[in-house]
Amino acid sequence: MAFLPIMLLADAKDNSITYGFLTMLPPLVAIILAFLTRNVIFSLFMGIFTGTFMVNITGSNVFVAFFNAFVDMSEKMVGSLADSWNAGIVLQVLTIGGMIAVITKMGGPRAIAQKLAKRAKTPASAQIYTWIMGFFIFFDDYANSLIVGPIMRPVTDKLKVSREKLAFIIDSTAAPIAGLALISTWVGYELSLIKDAYAILGQPEVNAFAVFVETLPYRFYNILMLAFVFFSAYTLREFGPMHKAALRAHETGHVSNPKSKGVMNQENSFMLPKDGIEYSIYNAIIPIAVLIIVAIVGFYLNGLSSLEGEVLKAVEAAPYSFYAIRECFGSADASVVIFEAALLASLVAIGMGLQQKIFDIHDAIETWVFGAKALVITAVILILAWSLSAVMKEVGTAHYLVTVLSHSTPQFILPSIIFILGSIISFSTGTSYGTMGILMPLTIPLASAVGINTGLEGTDLHSYIVLNIGAVLTGAIFGDHCSPISDTSILSSMAASCDHMDHISTQMYYAVFVGAVAVLFGYLPAAFGVPVYILLPLGLLVIFLVIRFYGKPYFKA
């Protein structure tokens, strides 16, 4: 296997030879069950069990193998959570969830939205301010939906913006922004997947944060979708089912489809501010600013403490240079830093609420715990995804895959295949997280092997791997936008008080279009070596021209 770029674990290599195609069973079981059951937790669970059963069925006693497989599976789950990096990510996610609940209870995000709402005088400005709010709530996709929708809905209703368009804006500024943000509930998980997959290549010390940052220009779907929302709002032009909804709202005043009966409403006493309190923008700005500032400083200091040798000397010589910041941020333990920053921000938020007598200490802790509990399902998916990755390492899935496909897969097509496959899995499961957990351990070794087999090396090989990582992370979001069982899409429908299938049917038309542009003007030419600084402006131009000349106006001033 001279084409392999690294040394894989001996056991994994031996298992890939022993089991052959059967090494694909764990991820295939997870993917197929995701299609059939549309339940990512059950699918990941069964994928893990399939792998542990394979490595334990060495004798003729199936019952013993079944028992040993269950024990092995349990150990892998415990081992995943016992890892300090993984534990930090779980704590980070739960802590940010608690902080979100507290600042929402204090009315801070609502105060900011109300100030923006006062400036919205036209349908275009109402949509653009909703879009801007999505950027402000960058740290979590759930928080985006829970906060932005209920606040902006009265404004968009008054200006006759359809509920379908409101739900689309909310959904399109949730996961795409959280996936791009350097500080969010997503980043720790994405970093862990990247780090874990590089470990399969024999590179456990990879600078995962630096790789993550390098993928940002290649998040074609995220970037183009955000631009699509702005262009359509600014020009007041729509096409497809969304145009019909816009005409209905503008001409009849029916912001919701009168034929639909399944309007979803979002009401939750824990996430709504108390009656009678005075909303202050500082109740959101200060805790979030603490989170961001402490995280940035923490990245630098934590990374600096881990540097050594010539790199440390170079950083000490110019501590505030771009090189120093890049090296420190890249070497930082993001899982620990963001957890610490979120914990401090939570304490600041609780302290502010107590000082203003918005709640007592009992209510504050209860609200924080509720916010953390809301993201427990995310922690479960994380643990299962890590465990599935560990199983695939053990049975040698990645080794088998690169052996079979590295010579037969054209270099130029792999990123597009990864993007489409990610969208299919995400569509069937309704979750981006599970999709990333299934695909990332396969994508990085495969991209590395395909790249080396086609003559790439050094910087070119690294850039090719980064491109494919971007395809995984954005394909998962694209499929999520099209899926009727997506949690963020359901939340967006609830937040906009929109019929869920009305939201999906109007959004899918736009998502498929932007996804096609991402492939044709993004991943395909990028795999041929076209620079991203050419592709992004080209993609943005295509999006604008289609909206301008294919989209139809529906509003007359």
Coordinates of C-alpha atoms in Angstrom, one line a residue:
M1 CA 0.0 0.0 0.0
A2 CA 2.7 2.5 -1.0
F3 CA 0.2 5.1 -1.9
L4 CA -1.0 5.5 1.7
P5 CA 0.2 8.9 3.1
I6 CA 0.6 7.7 6.6
M7 CA 1.0 4.7 8.9
L8 CA -2.3 3.3 10.1
L9 CA -2.7 1.3 13.3
A10 CA -1.6 -2.2 12.8
D11 CA -4.7 -3.7 14.2
A12 CA -6.9 -1.6 11.9
K13 CA -4.8 -2.6 8.9
D14 CA -5.1 -6.3 9.8
N15 CA -8.8 -6.0 10.4
S16 CA -9.3 -4.2 7.1
I17 CA -7.6 -7.2 5.3
T18 CA -9.5 -9.7 7.4
Y19 CA -13.0 -8.3 7.0
G20 CA -12.7 -6.7 3.6
F21 CA -15.9 -5.1 2.5
L22 CA -17.5 -5.9 5.9
T23 CA -15.5 -3.1 7.4
M24 CA -18.0 -0.8 5.7
L25 CA -20.9 -2.3 7.8
P26 CA -20.8 0.1 10.8
P27 CA -21.2 3.3 8.7
L28 CA -23.5 1.6 6.2
V29 CA -25.8 0.3 9.0
A30 CA -25.9 3.8 10.5
I31 CA -26.7 5.4 7.1
I32 CA -29.3 2.8 6.0
L33 CA -31.1 2.9 9.4
A34 CA -31.0 6.7 9.2
F35 CA -33.0 6.4 5.9
L36 CA -35.4 3.8 7.3
T37 CA -36.0 5.1 10.9
R38 CA -35.1 8.8 10.5
N39 CA -33.7 8.5 14.0
V40 CA -30.0 9.4 14.2
I41 CA -29.5 8.2 17.8
F42 CA -30.8 4.7 17.1
S43 CA -28.9 4.6 13.8
L44 CA -25.6 5.6 15.3
F45 CA -26.2 3.1 18.2
M46 CA -26.7 0.2 15.9
G47 CA -23.7 1.2 13.7
I48 CA -21.5 1.1 16.8
F49 CA -23.0 -2.3 17.9
T50 CA -22.4 -3.7 14.4
G51 CA -18.8 -2.9 14.6
T52 CA -18.2 -4.2 18.1
F53 CA -20.1 -7.4 17.2
M54 CA -17.8 -7.9 14.2
V55 CA -14.6 -7.7 16.2
N56 CA -15.9 -10.0 19.0
I57 CA -17.4 -12.8 16.9
T58 CA -14.2 -14.8 16.9
G59 CA -15.7 -18.1 18.1
S60 CA -18.8 -20.2 17.4
N61 CA -20.8 -18.9 20.4
V62 CA -23.0 -16.0 19.1
F63 CA -24.5 -15.3 22.5
V64 CA -21.0 -14.7 24.1
A65 CA -20.1 -12.5 21.1
F66 CA -23.3 -10.5 21.6
F67 CA -22.6 -9.9 25.2
N68 CA -19.0 -9.0 24.6
A69 CA -20.1 -6.6 21.8
F70 CA -22.4 -4.9 24.2
V71 CA -19.7 -4.5 26.8
D72 CA -17.2 -3.3 24.2
M73 CA -19.7 -0.7 23.0
S74 CA -20.3 0.5 26.5
E75 CA -16.6 0.9 27.0
K76 CA -16.2 2.9 23.9
M77 CA -18.9 5.3 24.9
V78 CA -17.4 5.7 28.4
G79 CA -13.9 6.1 26.8
S80 CA -15.3 8.8 24.5
L81 CA -16.6 10.8 27.3
A82 CA -13.5 10.1 29.5
D83 CA -11.3 11.8 26.9
S84 CA -10.5 15.3 28.3
W85 CA -11.1 16.9 24.9
N86 CA -14.5 15.3 24.4
A87 CA -15.5 16.0 28.0
G88 CA -14.6 19.7 27.5
I89 CA -16.8 19.8 24.4
V90 CA -19.8 18.3 26.1
L91 CA -19.4 20.8 29.0
Q92 CA -18.9 23.6 26.6
V93 CA -22.2 22.8 24.7
L94 CA -24.2 22.4 27.9
T95 CA -22.8 25.6 29.5
I96 CA -23.5 27.7 26.4
G97 CA -27.0 26.3 26.5
G98 CA -27.4 27.4 30.1
M99 CA -26.1 30.9 29.3
I100 CA -28.5 31.3 26.4
A101 CA -31.4 30.5 28.7
V102 CA -30.4 33.0 31.3
I103 CA -29.8 36.0 29.0
T104 CA -33.1 35.1 27.2
K105 CA -34.9 35.1 30.5
M106 CA -33.3 38.5 31.3
G107 CA -34.8 39.9 28.0
G108 CA -31.5 41.1 26.6
P109 CA -31.8 39.6 23.1
R110 CA -35.4 40.9 22.9
A111 CA -34.3 44.4 23.8
I112 CA -31.8 44.4 20.9
A113 CA -34.3 43.0 18.5
Q114 CA -36.9 45.6 19.5
K115 CA -34.4 48.4 18.7
L116 CA -33.8 46.9 15.3
A117 CA -37.5 46.4 14.8
K118 CA -38.2 50.2 15.3
R119 CA -36.0 50.9 12.3
A120 CA -37.9 48.5 10.0
K121 CA -40.2 50.5 7.8
T122 CA -40.5 48.4 4.7
P123 CA -40.7 44.6 3.9
A124 CA -37.1 44.8 2.7
S125 CA -35.8 46.4 5.9
A126 CA -37.8 44.0 8.1
Q127 CA -36.2 41.0 6.3
I128 CA -32.7 42.5 6.4
Y129 CA -32.9 43.3 10.1
T130 CA -34.1 39.7 10.7
W131 CA -31.0 38.6 8.7
I132 CA -28.8 40.9 10.8
M133 CA -30.3 39.5 14.0
G134 CA -29.2 36.0 12.8
F135 CA -25.6 37.3 12.7
F136 CA -25.9 38.6 16.2
I137 CA -27.0 35.3 17.6
F138 CA -24.0 33.6 16.0
F139 CA -23.1 31.2 18.8
D140 CA -25.9 28.7 18.5
D141 CA -28.4 27.7 15.8
Y142 CA -31.1 26.8 18.4
A143 CA -30.7 30.1 20.1
N144 CA -31.0 31.9 16.8
S145 CA -34.4 30.3 16.1
L146 CA -35.7 30.6 19.7
I147 CA -34.7 34.3 20.0
V148 CA -35.0 35.9 16.5
G149 CA -38.4 34.4 15.4
P150 CA -40.8 35.4 18.1
I151 CA -39.3 38.9 18.3
M152 CA -39.3 39.8 14.6
R153 CA -42.6 38.0 13.8
P154 CA -44.8 41.0 14.8
V155 CA -42.7 43.3 12.7
T156 CA -42.7 41.1 9.5
D157 CA -46.5 40.5 10.0
K158 CA -47.2 44.2 10.1
L159 CA -45.2 44.7 6.9
K160 CA -46.9 41.7 5.2
V161 CA -43.9 39.5 4.9
S162 CA -45.0 35.9 4.6
R163 CA -44.4 33.5 7.5
E164 CA -42.7 31.2 5.0
K165 CA -40.1 33.8 4.2
L166 CA -39.6 34.6 7.9
A167 CA -39.1 30.9 8.7
F168 CA -36.6 30.7 5.7
I169 CA -34.6 33.7 6.9
I170 CA -34.4 32.2 10.5
D171 CA -33.4 28.8 9.2
S172 CA -30.9 30.2 6.8
T173 CA -29.1 32.3 9.4
A174 CA -29.1 29.6 12.1
A175 CA -26.9 26.6 11.1
P176 CA -25.0 28.4 8.3
I177 CA -23.8 31.1 10.7
A178 CA -23.2 28.8 13.7
G179 CA -21.2 26.6 11.4
L180 CA -19.0 29.5 10.3
A181 CA -18.5 31.1 13.7
L182 CA -15.2 30.7 15.5
I183 CA -17.0 30.6 18.8
S184 CA -20.2 28.5 18.9
T185 CA -21.7 25.3 20.2
W186 CA -20.7 23.8 16.8
V187 CA -17.0 24.6 16.7
G188 CA -15.9 22.2 19.5
Y189 CA -17.7 19.3 17.8
E190 CA -16.3 20.1 14.4
L191 CA -12.8 20.4 15.8
S192 CA -13.1 17.1 17.6
L193 CA -14.1 15.3 14.4
I194 CA -11.2 16.9 12.4
K195 CA -8.7 16.0 15.2
D196 CA -10.1 12.4 15.4
A197 CA -10.0 11.9 11.7
Y198 CA -6.5 13.1 11.4
A199 CA -5.5 10.7 14.1
I200 CA -6.6 7.9 11.7
L201 CA -3.8 9.2 9.4
G202 CA -1.3 9.0 12.2
Q203 CA -1.4 12.7 12.9
P204 CA -2.9 13.1 16.3
E205 CA -1.1 16.3 17.0
V206 CA -2.7 18.1 14.0
N207 CA -3.6 21.8 14.6
A208 CA -7.4 21.2 14.4
F209 CA -8.3 24.9 14.9
A210 CA -6.0 26.0 12.1
V211 CA -7.5 23.4 9.8
F212 CA -11.0 24.6 10.8
V213 CA -10.2 28.2 10.0
E214 CA -8.8 27.1 6.6
T215 CA -12.1 25.5 5.7
L216 CA -14.1 28.7 6.1
P217 CA -13.6 30.0 2.5
Y218 CA -14.7 26.5 1.2
R219 CA -18.0 26.6 3.1
F220 CA -19.6 27.5 -0.2
Y221 CA -23.2 26.6 0.7
N222 CA -23.2 28.5 4.0
I223 CA -21.7 31.7 2.4
L224 CA -23.9 31.6 -0.7
M225 CA -27.1 30.9 1.3
L226 CA -26.4 33.9 3.5
A227 CA -25.9 36.0 0.4
F228 CA -29.1 34.6 -1.2
V229 CA -31.2 35.7 1.8
F230 CA -29.8 39.2 1.6
F231 CA -30.2 39.6 -2.1
S232 CA -33.7 38.4 -2.1
A233 CA -34.7 40.6 0.8
Y234 CA -33.0 43.7 -0.7
T235 CA -34.5 43.3 -4.2
L236 CA -37.9 42.0 -2.9
R237 CA -37.8 39.4 -5.6
E238 CA -38.7 35.7 -5.2
F239 CA -39.2 32.7 -7.4
G240 CA -40.9 29.3 -7.1
P241 CA -43.3 28.5 -4.2
M242 CA -41.9 31.4 -2.1
H243 CA -43.1 33.9 -4.7
K244 CA -46.6 32.6 -4.4
A245 CA -46.4 32.9 -0.6
A246 CA -45.0 36.5 -1.0
L247 CA -47.8 37.5 -3.4
R248 CA -50.4 36.0 -1.1
A249 CA -49.1 37.9 2.0
H250 CA -48.7 41.2 0.1
E251 CA -52.0 41.2 -1.8
T252 CA -54.4 39.5 0.7
G253 CA -52.6 40.2 4.0
H254 CA -52.6 36.5 4.9
V255 CA -49.1 36.1 6.1
S256 CA -49.8 32.4 6.8
N257 CA -51.3 30.1 4.2
P258 CA -55.1 30.0 5.1
K259 CA -55.3 26.4 3.8
S260 CA -52.7 25.2 6.3
K261 CA -53.8 24.0 9.7
G262 CA -50.5 22.9 11.2
V263 CA -49.2 26.3 12.3
M264 CA -46.5 25.7 14.9
N265 CA -46.2 28.0 17.9
Q266 CA -43.2 28.4 20.1
E267 CA -44.0 29.0 23.8
N268 CA -41.7 28.1 26.6
S269 CA -41.9 29.8 30.0
F270 CA -38.2 29.1 30.7
M271 CA -37.0 30.8 27.5
L272 CA -39.3 33.9 27.7
P273 CA -38.6 37.0 29.8
K274 CA -40.7 37.6 32.8
D275 CA -43.6 40.0 32.5
G276 CA -43.0 43.5 33.8
I277 CA -39.2 43.6 33.5
E278 CA -37.5 46.4 31.7
Y279 CA -35.6 45.0 28.7
S280 CA -32.0 46.2 28.4
I281 CA -29.7 45.4 25.5
Y282 CA -26.8 45.2 28.0
N283 CA -28.4 42.0 29.5
A284 CA -27.3 40.3 26.3
I285 CA -24.4 42.4 25.1
I286 CA -22.3 42.1 28.4
P287 CA -22.5 38.3 28.9
I288 CA -21.9 37.6 25.2
A289 CA -19.0 40.1 25.1
V290 CA -17.6 38.4 28.2
L291 CA -17.9 35.0 26.3
I292 CA -16.1 36.4 23.2
I293 CA -13.4 38.4 24.9
V294 CA -12.5 35.7 27.5
A295 CA -12.5 33.1 24.7
I296 CA -10.2 35.1 22.5
V297 CA -7.8 35.9 25.4
G298 CA -8.0 32.3 26.5
F299 CA -7.2 31.0 23.0
Y300 CA -4.0 33.1 23.0
L301 CA -2.9 32.3 26.6
N302 CA -3.8 28.6 26.4
G303 CA -2.1 28.2 23.1
L304 CA 1.0 30.1 24.2
S305 CA 1.5 27.8 27.2
S306 CA 1.7 24.8 24.8
L307 CA 4.2 26.2 22.3
E308 CA 7.8 25.2 22.5
G309 CA 11.0 25.3 20.5
E310 CA 11.6 27.6 17.6
V311 CA 7.8 28.4 17.3
L312 CA 7.8 29.7 20.9
K313 CA 10.9 31.8 20.3
A314 CA 9.3 33.4 17.2
V315 CA 6.1 34.1 19.1
E316 CA 8.0 35.7 22.0
A317 CA 9.9 37.9 19.6
A318 CA 6.7 39.3 18.1
P319 CA 3.9 38.3 20.5
Y320 CA 1.1 40.3 18.8
S321 CA 1.9 39.5 15.1
F322 CA -0.4 37.6 12.9
Y323 CA 1.9 34.6 13.0
A324 CA 1.9 34.6 16.8
I325 CA -1.9 34.9 17.1
R326 CA -2.3 32.1 14.5
E327 CA 0.1 29.7 16.2
C328 CA -1.4 30.4 19.7
F329 CA -5.0 30.0 18.5
G330 CA -4.2 26.9 16.6
S331 CA -2.4 25.3 19.6
A332 CA -5.1 26.2 22.1
D333 CA -7.4 23.6 23.6
A334 CA -10.6 25.0 22.3
S335 CA -12.8 22.7 24.2
V336 CA -11.5 23.9 27.6
V337 CA -11.2 27.5 26.6
I338 CA -14.7 27.9 25.4
F339 CA -16.1 26.0 28.3
E340 CA -14.3 28.3 30.7
A341 CA -15.5 31.4 28.8
A342 CA -19.1 30.2 28.7
L343 CA -19.0 29.4 32.4
L344 CA -17.7 32.8 33.3
A345 CA -20.3 34.5 31.0
S346 CA -23.0 32.4 32.7
L347 CA -21.9 33.7 36.1
V348 CA -21.8 37.2 34.9
A349 CA -25.3 36.9 33.4
I350 CA -26.7 35.4 36.6
G351 CA -25.0 38.1 38.7
M352 CA -26.6 40.8 36.5
G353 CA -30.0 39.2 36.8
L354 CA -29.7 39.0 40.6
Q355 CA -28.6 42.6 40.8
Q356 CA -31.6 43.7 38.8
K357 CA -33.9 41.5 40.8
I358 CA -35.1 39.8 37.6
F359 CA -34.9 36.4 39.4
D360 CA -33.6 35.0 42.6
I361 CA -30.8 32.5 42.8
H362 CA -33.1 29.5 42.7
D363 CA -34.9 30.7 39.5
A364 CA -31.5 31.6 38.0
I365 CA -30.0 28.2 38.5
E366 CA -33.3 26.5 37.4
T367 CA -33.2 28.5 34.2
W368 CA -29.6 27.8 33.5
V369 CA -30.1 24.0 34.1
F370 CA -33.1 24.1 31.7
G371 CA -31.0 25.6 29.0
A372 CA -28.3 23.0 29.6
K373 CA -30.9 20.2 29.5
A374 CA -32.2 21.5 26.2
L375 CA -28.8 20.5 24.6
V376 CA -28.4 17.1 26.3
I377 CA -29.6 15.5 23.1
T378 CA -26.6 17.1 21.4
A379 CA -24.3 15.6 24.0
V380 CA -25.8 12.2 23.3
I381 CA -25.2 12.5 19.6
L382 CA -21.7 13.6 20.2
I383 CA -20.8 10.6 22.4
L384 CA -22.4 8.2 19.8
A385 CA -20.6 9.9 16.9
W386 CA -17.2 9.6 18.7
S387 CA -17.9 6.0 19.6
L388 CA -18.8 5.2 15.9
S389 CA -15.6 6.8 14.9
A390 CA -13.6 4.6 17.4
V391 CA -15.3 1.5 16.0
M392 CA -14.5 2.4 12.4
K393 CA -10.9 2.9 13.4
E394 CA -10.8 -0.5 15.1
V395 CA -12.3 -2.5 12.2
G396 CA -10.2 -0.5 9.6
T397 CA -13.0 1.1 7.6
A398 CA -10.9 4.1 6.5
H399 CA -8.0 1.8 5.5
Y400 CA -10.2 -0.4 3.4
L401 CA -11.9 2.6 1.8
V402 CA -8.7 4.3 0.8
T403 CA -7.3 1.0 -0.5
V404 CA -10.4 0.5 -2.8
L405 CA -11.2 4.0 -3.9
S406 CA -8.0 5.9 -4.0
H407 CA -7.0 4.6 -7.4
S408 CA -10.6 4.7 -8.9
T409 CA -12.0 8.0 -7.7
P410 CA -11.2 11.0 -9.8
Q411 CA -9.7 13.8 -7.8
F412 CA -12.0 16.5 -9.2
I413 CA -15.2 14.7 -8.3
L414 CA -14.6 13.7 -4.7
P415 CA -15.5 17.0 -3.0
S416 CA -18.8 17.1 -4.9
I417 CA -19.5 13.4 -4.0
I418 CA -18.8 14.1 -0.4
F419 CA -21.1 17.2 -0.4
I420 CA -24.0 15.3 -2.0
L421 CA -23.5 12.2 0.2
G422 CA -23.5 14.5 3.3
S423 CA -26.7 16.1 2.1
I424 CA -28.4 12.8 1.6
I425 CA -27.5 11.5 5.0
S426 CA -28.4 14.8 6.7
F427 CA -31.8 14.8 4.8
S428 CA -32.6 11.3 6.0
T429 CA -31.6 11.9 9.6
G430 CA -32.6 15.5 10.1
T431 CA -29.3 16.4 11.8
S432 CA -26.0 17.9 10.7
Y433 CA -24.2 16.6 13.8
G434 CA -24.8 12.9 13.1
T435 CA -23.9 13.3 9.4
M436 CA -20.6 15.0 10.3
G437 CA -19.8 12.2 12.7
I438 CA -20.5 9.5 10.1
L439 CA -18.6 11.1 7.2
M440 CA -15.6 12.9 8.7
P441 CA -13.7 9.8 9.8
L442 CA -14.0 8.5 6.2
T443 CA -13.5 11.7 4.3
I444 CA -10.1 12.9 5.5
P445 CA -8.2 9.5 5.0
L446 CA -9.9 9.1 1.6
A447 CA -9.2 12.6 0.4
S448 CA -5.6 12.2 1.6
A449 CA -5.1 8.9 -0.3
V450 CA -6.9 10.2 -3.5
G451 CA -4.8 13.3 -3.5
I452 CA -1.5 11.5 -3.1
N453 CA -2.5 8.9 -5.7
T454 CA -3.1 11.7 -8.2
G455 CA 0.2 13.4 -7.5
L456 CA -0.6 16.0 -4.9
E457 CA 1.8 16.7 -2.2
G458 CA 2.7 19.3 0.4
T459 CA 0.5 22.4 0.4
D460 CA -1.6 21.2 -2.5
L461 CA -2.5 18.0 -0.7
H462 CA -3.3 19.8 2.5
S463 CA -5.6 22.3 0.6
Y464 CA -7.3 19.4 -1.1
I465 CA -8.1 17.7 2.2
V466 CA -9.3 21.0 3.6
L467 CA -11.6 21.4 0.6
N468 CA -13.2 18.0 1.3
I469 CA -13.6 18.8 5.0
G470 CA -15.5 21.9 3.9
A471 CA -17.7 19.7 1.7
V472 CA -18.6 17.5 4.7
L473 CA -19.5 20.4 7.0
T474 CA -21.6 22.2 4.4
G475 CA -23.2 19.2 2.8
A476 CA -24.6 18.3 6.2
I477 CA -26.2 21.7 6.5
F478 CA -27.6 21.6 3.0
G479 CA -29.4 18.3 3.6
D480 CA -30.6 19.6 7.0
H481 CA -32.3 22.6 5.2
C482 CA -34.2 20.2 3.0
S483 CA -35.2 17.7 5.6
P484 CA -38.8 17.8 7.1
I485 CA -37.4 16.2 10.3
S486 CA -34.6 18.6 10.8
D487 CA -34.6 20.0 14.4
T488 CA -33.5 23.5 13.4
S489 CA -36.1 23.6 10.6
I490 CA -38.8 22.5 13.1
L491 CA -37.6 25.2 15.5
S492 CA -37.7 27.8 12.7
S493 CA -41.3 26.9 11.8
M494 CA -42.2 27.2 15.5
A495 CA -40.4 30.5 15.8
A496 CA -42.2 31.9 12.8
S497 CA -45.6 30.3 13.7
C498 CA -45.5 28.8 10.2
D499 CA -46.9 25.5 9.0
H500 CA -43.9 23.3 8.9
M501 CA -44.5 21.7 5.5
D502 CA -45.1 25.2 4.1
H503 CA -41.7 26.1 5.4
I504 CA -40.0 23.0 4.0
S505 CA -41.7 23.2 0.6
T506 CA -40.7 26.8 0.1
Q507 CA -37.2 26.6 1.5
M508 CA -36.3 23.4 -0.3
Y509 CA -36.6 25.1 -3.7
Y510 CA -34.1 27.7 -2.6
A511 CA -31.8 25.3 -0.8
V512 CA -31.5 23.0 -3.9
F513 CA -30.7 26.0 -6.1
V514 CA -28.0 27.3 -3.7
G515 CA -26.6 23.7 -3.3
A516 CA -26.3 23.4 -7.1
V517 CA -24.4 26.7 -7.3
A518 CA -22.1 25.5 -4.5
V519 CA -21.2 22.4 -6.5
L520 CA -21.0 23.9 -10.0
F521 CA -19.3 27.1 -9.0
G522 CA -17.6 25.9 -5.9
Y523 CA -16.5 22.3 -5.2
L524 CA -16.1 21.2 -8.8
P525 CA -13.8 24.0 -10.0
A526 CA -12.0 24.2 -6.6
A527 CA -11.0 20.5 -7.1
F528 CA -9.5 21.5 -10.4
G529 CA -7.4 24.1 -8.5
V530 CA -9.4 27.3 -9.3
P531 CA -8.6 29.7 -6.4
V532 CA -11.3 30.4 -3.9
Y533 CA -10.9 34.1 -4.3
I534 CA -12.3 33.7 -7.9
L535 CA -15.0 31.1 -7.0
L536 CA -16.7 33.0 -4.2
P537 CA -17.3 36.2 -6.1
L538 CA -18.4 34.2 -9.1
G539 CA -20.9 32.2 -7.0
L540 CA -22.2 35.4 -5.4
L541 CA -22.6 37.0 -8.9
V542 CA -24.6 33.9 -10.1
I543 CA -26.8 34.1 -7.0
F544 CA -27.5 37.8 -7.6
L545 CA -28.1 37.5 -11.3
V546 CA -30.6 34.6 -10.9
I547 CA -32.6 36.5 -8.2
R548 CA -32.5 39.8 -10.3
F549 CA -33.5 38.3 -13.6
Y550 CA -35.3 35.1 -12.8
G551 CA -36.9 36.3 -9.5
K552 CA -40.2 38.1 -9.8
P553 CA -41.1 41.3 -7.8
Y554 CA -44.1 41.1 -5.5
F555 CA -44.1 44.4 -3.8
K556 CA -45.1 47.8 -5.2
A557 CA -44.2 50.8 -3.1

